Coordinates of C-alpha atoms and ligand atoms in Angstrom, one line a residue:
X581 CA 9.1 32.8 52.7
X582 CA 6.0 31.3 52.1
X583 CA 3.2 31.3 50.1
X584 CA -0.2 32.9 50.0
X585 CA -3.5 30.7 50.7
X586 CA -4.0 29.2 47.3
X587 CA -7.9 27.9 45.4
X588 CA -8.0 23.9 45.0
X589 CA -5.6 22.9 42.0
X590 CA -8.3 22.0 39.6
X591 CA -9.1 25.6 39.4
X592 CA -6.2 26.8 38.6
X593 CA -4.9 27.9 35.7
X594 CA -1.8 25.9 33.9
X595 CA 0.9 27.7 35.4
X596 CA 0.4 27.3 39.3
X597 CA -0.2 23.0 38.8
X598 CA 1.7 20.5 38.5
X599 CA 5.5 21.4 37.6
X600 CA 4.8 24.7 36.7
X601 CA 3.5 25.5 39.9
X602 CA 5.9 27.6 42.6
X603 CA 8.0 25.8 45.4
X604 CA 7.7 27.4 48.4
X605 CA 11.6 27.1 49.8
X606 CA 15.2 28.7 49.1
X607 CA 17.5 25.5 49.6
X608 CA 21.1 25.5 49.5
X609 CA 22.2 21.8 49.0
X610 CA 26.3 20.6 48.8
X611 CA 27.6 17.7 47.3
X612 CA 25.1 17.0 45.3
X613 CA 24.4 13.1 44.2
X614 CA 25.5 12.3 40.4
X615 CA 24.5 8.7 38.5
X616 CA 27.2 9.0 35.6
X617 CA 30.6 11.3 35.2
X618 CA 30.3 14.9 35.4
X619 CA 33.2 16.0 32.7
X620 CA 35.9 17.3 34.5
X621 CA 36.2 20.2 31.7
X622 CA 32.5 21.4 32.9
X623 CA 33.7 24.6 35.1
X624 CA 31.4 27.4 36.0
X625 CA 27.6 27.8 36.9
X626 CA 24.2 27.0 35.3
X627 CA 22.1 29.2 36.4
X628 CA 18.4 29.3 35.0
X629 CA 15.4 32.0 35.8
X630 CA 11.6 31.7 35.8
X631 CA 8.7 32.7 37.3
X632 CA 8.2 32.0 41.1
X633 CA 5.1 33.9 42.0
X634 CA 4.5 33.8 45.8
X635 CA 0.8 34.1 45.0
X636 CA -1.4 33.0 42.4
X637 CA -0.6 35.5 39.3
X638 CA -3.0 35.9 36.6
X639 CA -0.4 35.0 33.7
X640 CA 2.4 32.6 33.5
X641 CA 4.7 35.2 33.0
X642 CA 3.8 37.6 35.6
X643 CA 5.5 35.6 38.9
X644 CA 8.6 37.2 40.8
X645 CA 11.7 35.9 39.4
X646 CA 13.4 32.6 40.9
X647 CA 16.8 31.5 40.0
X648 CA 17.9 27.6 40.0
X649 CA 21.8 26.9 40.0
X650 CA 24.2 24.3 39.9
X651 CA 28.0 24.9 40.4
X652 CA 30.0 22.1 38.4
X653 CA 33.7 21.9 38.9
X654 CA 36.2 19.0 39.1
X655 CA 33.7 16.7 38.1
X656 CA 31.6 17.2 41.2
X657 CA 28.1 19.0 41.3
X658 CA 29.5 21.3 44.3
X659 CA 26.1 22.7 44.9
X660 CA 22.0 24.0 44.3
X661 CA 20.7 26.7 45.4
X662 CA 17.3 28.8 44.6
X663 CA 16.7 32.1 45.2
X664 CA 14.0 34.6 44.7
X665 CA 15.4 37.5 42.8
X666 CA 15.0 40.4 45.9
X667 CA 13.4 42.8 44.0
X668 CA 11.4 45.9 45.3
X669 CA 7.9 44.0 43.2
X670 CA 9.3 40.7 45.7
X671 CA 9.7 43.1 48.8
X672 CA 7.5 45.8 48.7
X673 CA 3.6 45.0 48.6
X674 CA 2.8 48.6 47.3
X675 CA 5.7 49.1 44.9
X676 CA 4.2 50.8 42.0
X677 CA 5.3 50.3 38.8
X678 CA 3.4 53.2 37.1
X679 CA 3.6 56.1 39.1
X680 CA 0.3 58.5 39.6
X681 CA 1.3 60.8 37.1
X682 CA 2.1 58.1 34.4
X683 CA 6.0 57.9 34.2
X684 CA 7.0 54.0 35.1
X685 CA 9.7 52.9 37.3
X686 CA 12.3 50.9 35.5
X687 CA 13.3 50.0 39.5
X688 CA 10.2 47.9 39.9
X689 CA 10.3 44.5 38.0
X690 CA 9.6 40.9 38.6
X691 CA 13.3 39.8 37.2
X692 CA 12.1 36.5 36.0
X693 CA 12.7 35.5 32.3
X694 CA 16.5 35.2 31.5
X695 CA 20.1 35.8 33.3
X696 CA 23.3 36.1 31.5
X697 CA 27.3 36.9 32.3
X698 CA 28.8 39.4 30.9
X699 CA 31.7 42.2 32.0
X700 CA 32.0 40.5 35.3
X701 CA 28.4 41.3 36.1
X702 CA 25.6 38.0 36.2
X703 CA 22.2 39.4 35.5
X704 CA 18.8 38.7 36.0
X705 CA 16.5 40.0 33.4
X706 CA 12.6 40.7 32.6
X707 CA 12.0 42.9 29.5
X708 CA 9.8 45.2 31.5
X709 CA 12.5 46.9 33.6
X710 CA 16.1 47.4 34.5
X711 CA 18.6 44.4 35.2
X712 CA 18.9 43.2 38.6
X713 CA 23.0 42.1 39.3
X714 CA 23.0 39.3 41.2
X715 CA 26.3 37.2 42.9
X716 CA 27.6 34.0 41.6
X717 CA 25.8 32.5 44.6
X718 CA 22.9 34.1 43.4
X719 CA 22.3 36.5 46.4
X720 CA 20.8 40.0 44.8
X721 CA 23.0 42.7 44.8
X722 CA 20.6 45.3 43.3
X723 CA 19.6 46.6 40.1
X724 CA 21.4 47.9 37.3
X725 CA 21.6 51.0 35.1
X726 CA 24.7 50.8 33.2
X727 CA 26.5 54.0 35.2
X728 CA 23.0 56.0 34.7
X729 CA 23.1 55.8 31.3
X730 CA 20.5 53.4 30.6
X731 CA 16.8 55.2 30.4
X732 CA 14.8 51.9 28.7
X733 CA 13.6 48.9 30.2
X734 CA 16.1 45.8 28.7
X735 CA 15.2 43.1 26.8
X736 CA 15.8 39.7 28.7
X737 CA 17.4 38.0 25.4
X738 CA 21.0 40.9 25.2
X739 CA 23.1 39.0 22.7
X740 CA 27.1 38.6 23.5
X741 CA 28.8 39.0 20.3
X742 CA 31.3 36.5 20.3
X743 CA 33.5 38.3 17.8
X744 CA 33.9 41.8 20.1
X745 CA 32.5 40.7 23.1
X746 CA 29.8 43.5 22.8
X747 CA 26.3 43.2 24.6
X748 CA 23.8 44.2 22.0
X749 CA 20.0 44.5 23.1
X750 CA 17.2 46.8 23.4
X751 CA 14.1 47.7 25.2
X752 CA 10.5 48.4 24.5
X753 CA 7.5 50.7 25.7
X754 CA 4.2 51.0 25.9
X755 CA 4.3 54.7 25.1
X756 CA 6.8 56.3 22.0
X757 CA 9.6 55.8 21.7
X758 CA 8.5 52.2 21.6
X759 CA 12.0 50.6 20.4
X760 CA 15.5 51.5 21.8
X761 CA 18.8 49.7 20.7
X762 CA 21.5 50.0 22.9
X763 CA 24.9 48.5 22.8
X764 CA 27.2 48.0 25.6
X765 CA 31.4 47.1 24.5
X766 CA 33.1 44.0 25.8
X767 CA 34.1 46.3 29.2
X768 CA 30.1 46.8 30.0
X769 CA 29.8 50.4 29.1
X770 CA 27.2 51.5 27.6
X771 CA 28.2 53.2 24.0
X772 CA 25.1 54.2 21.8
X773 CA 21.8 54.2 22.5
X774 CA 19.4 54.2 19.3
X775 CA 15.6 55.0 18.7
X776 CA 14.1 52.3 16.6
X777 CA 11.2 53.7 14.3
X778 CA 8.7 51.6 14.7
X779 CA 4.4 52.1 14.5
X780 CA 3.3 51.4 17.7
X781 CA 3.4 49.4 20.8
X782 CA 3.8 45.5 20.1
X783 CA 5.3 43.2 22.4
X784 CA 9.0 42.4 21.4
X785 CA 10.6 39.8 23.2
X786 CA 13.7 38.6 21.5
X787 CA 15.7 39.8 18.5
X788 CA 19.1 39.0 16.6
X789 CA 22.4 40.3 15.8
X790 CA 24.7 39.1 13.1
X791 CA 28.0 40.0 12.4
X792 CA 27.5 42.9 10.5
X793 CA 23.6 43.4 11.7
X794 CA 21.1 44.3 14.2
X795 CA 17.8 42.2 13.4
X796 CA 14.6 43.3 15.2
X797 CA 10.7 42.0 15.0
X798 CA 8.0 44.3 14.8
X799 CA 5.2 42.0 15.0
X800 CA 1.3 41.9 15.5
X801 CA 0.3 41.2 18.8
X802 CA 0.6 44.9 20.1
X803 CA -0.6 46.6 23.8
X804 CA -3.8 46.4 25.1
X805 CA -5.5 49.1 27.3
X806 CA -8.3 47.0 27.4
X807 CA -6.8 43.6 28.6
X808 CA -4.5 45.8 31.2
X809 CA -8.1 47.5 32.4
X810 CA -9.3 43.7 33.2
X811 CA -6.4 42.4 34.7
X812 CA -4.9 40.2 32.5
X813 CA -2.3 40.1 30.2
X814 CA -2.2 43.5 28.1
X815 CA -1.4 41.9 24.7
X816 CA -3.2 40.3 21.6
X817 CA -3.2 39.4 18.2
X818 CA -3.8 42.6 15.9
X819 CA -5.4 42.1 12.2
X820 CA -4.5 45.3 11.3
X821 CA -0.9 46.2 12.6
X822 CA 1.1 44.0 9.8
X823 CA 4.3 42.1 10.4
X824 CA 7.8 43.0 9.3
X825 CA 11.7 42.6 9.7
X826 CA 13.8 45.3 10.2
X827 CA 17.8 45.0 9.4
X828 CA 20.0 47.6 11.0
X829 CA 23.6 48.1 10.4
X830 CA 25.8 47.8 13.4
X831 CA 26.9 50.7 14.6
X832 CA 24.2 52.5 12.0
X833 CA 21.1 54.8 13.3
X834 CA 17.2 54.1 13.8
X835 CA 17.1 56.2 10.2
X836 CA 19.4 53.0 8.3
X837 CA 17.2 50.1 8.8
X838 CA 15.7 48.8 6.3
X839 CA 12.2 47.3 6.6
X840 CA 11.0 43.9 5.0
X841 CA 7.3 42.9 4.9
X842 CA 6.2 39.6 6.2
X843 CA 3.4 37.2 6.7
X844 CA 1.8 38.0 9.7
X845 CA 3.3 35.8 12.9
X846 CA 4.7 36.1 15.9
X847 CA 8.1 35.0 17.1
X848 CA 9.4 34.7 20.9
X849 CA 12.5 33.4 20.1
X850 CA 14.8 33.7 16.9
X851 CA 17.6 30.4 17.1
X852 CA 20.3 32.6 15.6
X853 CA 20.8 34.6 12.3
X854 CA 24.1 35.3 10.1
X855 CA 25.1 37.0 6.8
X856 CA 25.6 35.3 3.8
X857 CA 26.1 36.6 0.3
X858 CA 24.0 38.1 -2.1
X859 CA 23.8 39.4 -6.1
X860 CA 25.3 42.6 -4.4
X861 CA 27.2 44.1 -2.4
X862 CA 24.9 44.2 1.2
X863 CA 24.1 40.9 0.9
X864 CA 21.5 38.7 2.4
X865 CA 20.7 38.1 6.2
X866 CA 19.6 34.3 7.2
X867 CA 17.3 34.3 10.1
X868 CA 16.2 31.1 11.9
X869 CA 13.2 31.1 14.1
X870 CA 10.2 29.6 16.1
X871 CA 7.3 31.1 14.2
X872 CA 4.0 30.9 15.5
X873 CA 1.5 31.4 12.8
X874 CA -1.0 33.8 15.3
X875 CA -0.9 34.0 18.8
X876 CA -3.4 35.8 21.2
X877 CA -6.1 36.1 18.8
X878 CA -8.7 35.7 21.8
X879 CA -6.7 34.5 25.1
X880 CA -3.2 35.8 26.2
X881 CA -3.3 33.1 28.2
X882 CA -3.4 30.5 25.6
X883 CA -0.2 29.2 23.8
X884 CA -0.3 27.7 19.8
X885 CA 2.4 25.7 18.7
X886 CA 5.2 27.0 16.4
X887 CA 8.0 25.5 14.5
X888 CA 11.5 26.5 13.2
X889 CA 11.2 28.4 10.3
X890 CA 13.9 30.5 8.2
X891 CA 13.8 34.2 6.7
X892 CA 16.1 35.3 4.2
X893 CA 15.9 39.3 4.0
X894 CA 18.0 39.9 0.8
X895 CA 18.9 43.4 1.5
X896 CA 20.4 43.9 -2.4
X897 CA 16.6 43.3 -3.3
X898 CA 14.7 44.7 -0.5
X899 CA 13.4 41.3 -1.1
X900 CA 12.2 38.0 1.4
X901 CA 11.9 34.3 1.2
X902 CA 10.3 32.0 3.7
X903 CA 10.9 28.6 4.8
X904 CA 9.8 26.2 7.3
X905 CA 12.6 23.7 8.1
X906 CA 11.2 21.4 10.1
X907 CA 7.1 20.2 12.0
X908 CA 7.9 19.6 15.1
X909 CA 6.2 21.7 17.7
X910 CA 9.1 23.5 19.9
X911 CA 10.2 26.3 22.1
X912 CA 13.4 27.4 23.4
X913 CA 15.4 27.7 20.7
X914 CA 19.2 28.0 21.3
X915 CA 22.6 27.9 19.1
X916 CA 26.0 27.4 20.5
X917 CA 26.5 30.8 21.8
X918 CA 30.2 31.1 20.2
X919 CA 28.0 31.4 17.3
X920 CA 25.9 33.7 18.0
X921 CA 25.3 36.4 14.6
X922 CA 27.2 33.7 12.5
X923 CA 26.3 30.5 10.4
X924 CA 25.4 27.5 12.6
X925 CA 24.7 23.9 12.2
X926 CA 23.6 22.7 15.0
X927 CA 20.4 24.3 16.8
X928 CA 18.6 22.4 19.7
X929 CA 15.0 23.0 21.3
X930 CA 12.6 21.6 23.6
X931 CA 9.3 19.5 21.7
X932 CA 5.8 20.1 23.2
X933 CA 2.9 17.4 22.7
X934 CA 0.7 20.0 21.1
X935 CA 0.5 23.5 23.2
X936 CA 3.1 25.2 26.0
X937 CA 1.6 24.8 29.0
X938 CA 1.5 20.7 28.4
X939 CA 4.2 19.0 29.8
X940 CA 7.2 19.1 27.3
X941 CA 8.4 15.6 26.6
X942 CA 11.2 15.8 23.9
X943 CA 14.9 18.0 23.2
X944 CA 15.3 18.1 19.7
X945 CA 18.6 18.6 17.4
X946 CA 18.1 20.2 14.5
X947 CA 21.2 19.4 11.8
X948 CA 20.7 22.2 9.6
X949 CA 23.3 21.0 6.8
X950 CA 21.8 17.2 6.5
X951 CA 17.9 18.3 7.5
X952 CA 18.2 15.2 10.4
X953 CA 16.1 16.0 13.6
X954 CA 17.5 14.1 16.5
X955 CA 15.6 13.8 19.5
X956 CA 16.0 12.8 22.7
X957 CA 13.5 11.5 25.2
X958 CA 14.0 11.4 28.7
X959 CA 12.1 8.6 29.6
X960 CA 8.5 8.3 30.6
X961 CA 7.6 11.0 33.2
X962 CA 10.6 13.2 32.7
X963 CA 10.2 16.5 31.1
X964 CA 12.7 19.4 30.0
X965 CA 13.1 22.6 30.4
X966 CA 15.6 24.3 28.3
X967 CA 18.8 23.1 26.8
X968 CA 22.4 25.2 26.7
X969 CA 24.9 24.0 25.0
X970 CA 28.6 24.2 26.5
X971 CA 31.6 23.8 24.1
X972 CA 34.2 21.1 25.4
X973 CA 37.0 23.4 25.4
X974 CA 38.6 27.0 23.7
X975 CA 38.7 25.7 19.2
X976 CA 36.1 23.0 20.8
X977 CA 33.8 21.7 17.2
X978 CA 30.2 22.8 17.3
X979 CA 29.4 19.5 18.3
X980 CA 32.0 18.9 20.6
X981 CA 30.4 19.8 23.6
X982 CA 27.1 19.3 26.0
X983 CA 23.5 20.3 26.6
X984 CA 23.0 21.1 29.9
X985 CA 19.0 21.8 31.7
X986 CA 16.9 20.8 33.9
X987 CA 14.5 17.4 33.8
X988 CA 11.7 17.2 36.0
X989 CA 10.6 13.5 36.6
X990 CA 7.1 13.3 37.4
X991 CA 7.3 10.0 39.2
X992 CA 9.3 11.1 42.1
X993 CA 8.2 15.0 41.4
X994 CA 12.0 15.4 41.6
X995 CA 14.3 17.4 39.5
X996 CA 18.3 16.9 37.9
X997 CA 20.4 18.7 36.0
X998 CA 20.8 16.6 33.0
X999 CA 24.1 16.5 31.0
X1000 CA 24.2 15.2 27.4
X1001 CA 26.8 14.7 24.9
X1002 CA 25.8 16.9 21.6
X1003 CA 27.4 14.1 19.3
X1004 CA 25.3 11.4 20.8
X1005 CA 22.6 13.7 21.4
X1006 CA 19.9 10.4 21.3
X1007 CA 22.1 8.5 23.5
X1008 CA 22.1 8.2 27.5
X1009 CA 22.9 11.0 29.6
X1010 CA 26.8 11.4 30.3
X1011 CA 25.4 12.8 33.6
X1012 CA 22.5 13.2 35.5
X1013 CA 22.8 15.7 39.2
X1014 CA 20.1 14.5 41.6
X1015 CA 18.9 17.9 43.1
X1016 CA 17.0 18.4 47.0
X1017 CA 14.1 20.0 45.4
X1018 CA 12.1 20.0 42.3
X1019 CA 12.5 22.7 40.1
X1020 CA 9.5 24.2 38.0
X1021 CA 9.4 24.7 34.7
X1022 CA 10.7 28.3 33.9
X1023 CA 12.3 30.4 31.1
X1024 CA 15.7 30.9 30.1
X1025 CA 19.4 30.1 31.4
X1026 CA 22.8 29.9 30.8
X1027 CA 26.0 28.4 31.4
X1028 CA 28.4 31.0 33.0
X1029 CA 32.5 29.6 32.9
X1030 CA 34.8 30.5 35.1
X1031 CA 36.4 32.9 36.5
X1032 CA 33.0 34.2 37.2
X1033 CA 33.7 37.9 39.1
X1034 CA 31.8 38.6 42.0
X1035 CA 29.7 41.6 40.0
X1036 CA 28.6 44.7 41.3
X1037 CA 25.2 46.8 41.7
X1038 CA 23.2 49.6 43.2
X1039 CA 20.9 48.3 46.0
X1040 CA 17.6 50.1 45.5
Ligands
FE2_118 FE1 12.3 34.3 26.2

């Protein structure tokens, strides 16, 4: 594959220079170089999406779908390869989305934000459209409708419960019914399926469970007709739409959640949220986020900073509280997943100088109990993408562990798959896996653990 004939780089916007900009090659690399010792206990695939666009793409978020993987086992980095997600939007020139008489095709996506395990399938994910399964050597299999039963696009941030193994997420529309919960049980089938009252058409990105909740964000920066009419991203800041929580029951209906009010923002990525109690008997949910203060006021394709910030929706009260907990300016936020929907500590994130679309320079550890930051610098040049954290072991402390992502050095316009040790999360790499090819600076990814199953999928 190659790519289109592209203008000179200083007229380009942020996302096709520098790192962010595509590579052109799918390389499959073995026995990959590795300055330290990969812990033998590291066993499975990191596997990490973003946006590869084959062109040059109006928005950052609008290339086709790339994923980047390592496979770690034995204390060897047994291989890297890339792959464009094969999607109908990557094969077909004229594959339209929105058909002439208005219906979309939850077929047609670009498959680049996110991928996850879970049921035996590994998923690549864009919020606009169905999953696309994909094999543990990251060959597309096809996309993904849950047996039929799923009729929404799905959210690229699903949440595992780590209690019942569930896959809770949603999807969202540009037309009613804007907001659908669905929830899929440990065995991937998909159990309830739940309109979410909401006012209109925002974009929704991310949301939260807890263990005895369903968390979701209906905030102001809603559709566009106008922007989509230009050409560019159809979303922007609203004055008028209002801001607010809503806190669902799991396994309750659309009709139980309960709505709290909020200071107008907008939030890509909650870190995690959890119960706690209250004065009553429904208690309070905690939610931990990165909280931008406005975004896409007058450019979609401009970026603000946020920083991690805490709501507590006291659901005895009908009552919140808001708190930022720390200044520095981040993205990316991510717990350990085993504590997904319960009370954390520990919460990591990449730092940006100022605004995304810089070069990131900093991870950050935030310990929520002491209020320490810890960062960690990578050294001059060397920039991260995001972090995952992987437990040591099964009863493994939330500490106990590593951060595994990707570092792009801009000396040697290189990449490696970085390895550090959560409880010396300032200290020196543990490991560090030299990779054939730089890789850009993307979206989201995770650690998948063996025994990864080979997965299964409808090709188109
Ligand atoms: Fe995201």
């Amino acid at each position: 594959m190659s790519l289109q004939a592209s203008p000179p780089a200083e007229d380009l916007p942020f996302h096709m220079r520098g790192n962010y900009a595509p590579v052109r090659e799918e390389v499959t690399a073995f026995e990959l170089p590795v300055t330290g010792a990969l812990p033998p206990e590291l066993r499975g695939l990191y596997v990490r999406n973003g946006p590869n666009p084959r062109g040059v793409t109006p928005h950052w978020f609008l290339g086709h779908g790339m994923l980047h993987g390592v496979r770690l086992e034995g204390g060897r980095a047994a291989w890297y390869r890339n792959r464009w997600v094969q999607t109908r939007e990557l094969l077909e020139e004229d594959a339209l989305r929105v058909r002439e008489d208005g219906s979309v095709d939850l077929a047609i996506g670009l498959a680049n934000t996110n991928v996850i395990g879970h049921a035996g399938r590994i998923l690549a994910l864009v919020e606009t459209s169905f999953p696309t399964c994909m094999t543990p050597e990251l060959e597309t299999l096809g996309t993904y409708e849950f047996s039929g039963r799923l009729n929404t696009p799905m959210t690229a941030h699903p949440k595992i419960c780590p209690q019942t193994g569930e896959l809770h997420f949603f999807g969202y529309h540009f037309a009613p019914p804007f907001l659908t919960y669905h929830r899929v049980d440990a065995a991937g089938n998909l159990v309830q399926s739940e309109e979410i009252p909401v006012r209109g058409a925002t974009m929704i990105h991310d949301f939260a469970i807890t263990a005895r909740h369903v968390v979701f964000m209906d905030l102001p920066v809603v559709f566009s007709p106008r922007l989509l009419e230009t050409g560019r991203f159809p979303f922007e800041w609203s004055d008028d739409y209002g801001a607010r929580l809503g806190v669902m029951p799991r396994g309750g209906r659309g009709s139980d959640v309960c709505w709290f009010e909020i200071e107008p923002c907008y939030v890509f990525h909650p870190l995690n949220a959890f119960d706690e109690p209250g004065a009553g008997s429904r208690g309070r949910v905690v939610l931990d986020v990165a909280r931008y203060p406005e975004l896409w006021r007058d450019d979609p394709e401009v970026f603000t900073p946020a920083t991690l910030h805490r709501f507590r929706l006291d659901l005895d009260t009908g009552t919140v509280s808001e708190q930022g907990l720390d200044d520095h300016p981040i993205e990316f936020p991510r717990v350990d997943d085993r504590l997904t929907g319960l009370p954390h500590r520990f919460g990591y994130a990449v730092s940006n100088t100022s605004h995304v679309g810089e070069r990131p320079t900093r991870a950050l550890q935030y310990d929520l109990v002491t209020g320490r930051t810890r960062a960690h610098d990578f050294g001059p040049g060397r920039a991260p993408g995001e972090l995952v954290f992987v437990p040591a072991g099964h009863g493994a402390a939330e500490d106990e562990g590593w951060l595994v992502g990707y570092v792009h050095d801009a000396g040697r316009d290189a990449s490696d798959l970085v390895v550090l040790d959560a409880a010396r999360f300032d200290g020196p790499p543990v490991a560090t896996v030299h990779l054939p090819q730089r890789v850009p600076f993307g979206f989201h990814g995770n650690w998948i653990a063996d025994p990864i199953l080979p997965g299964s999928g409808s090709r188109f």
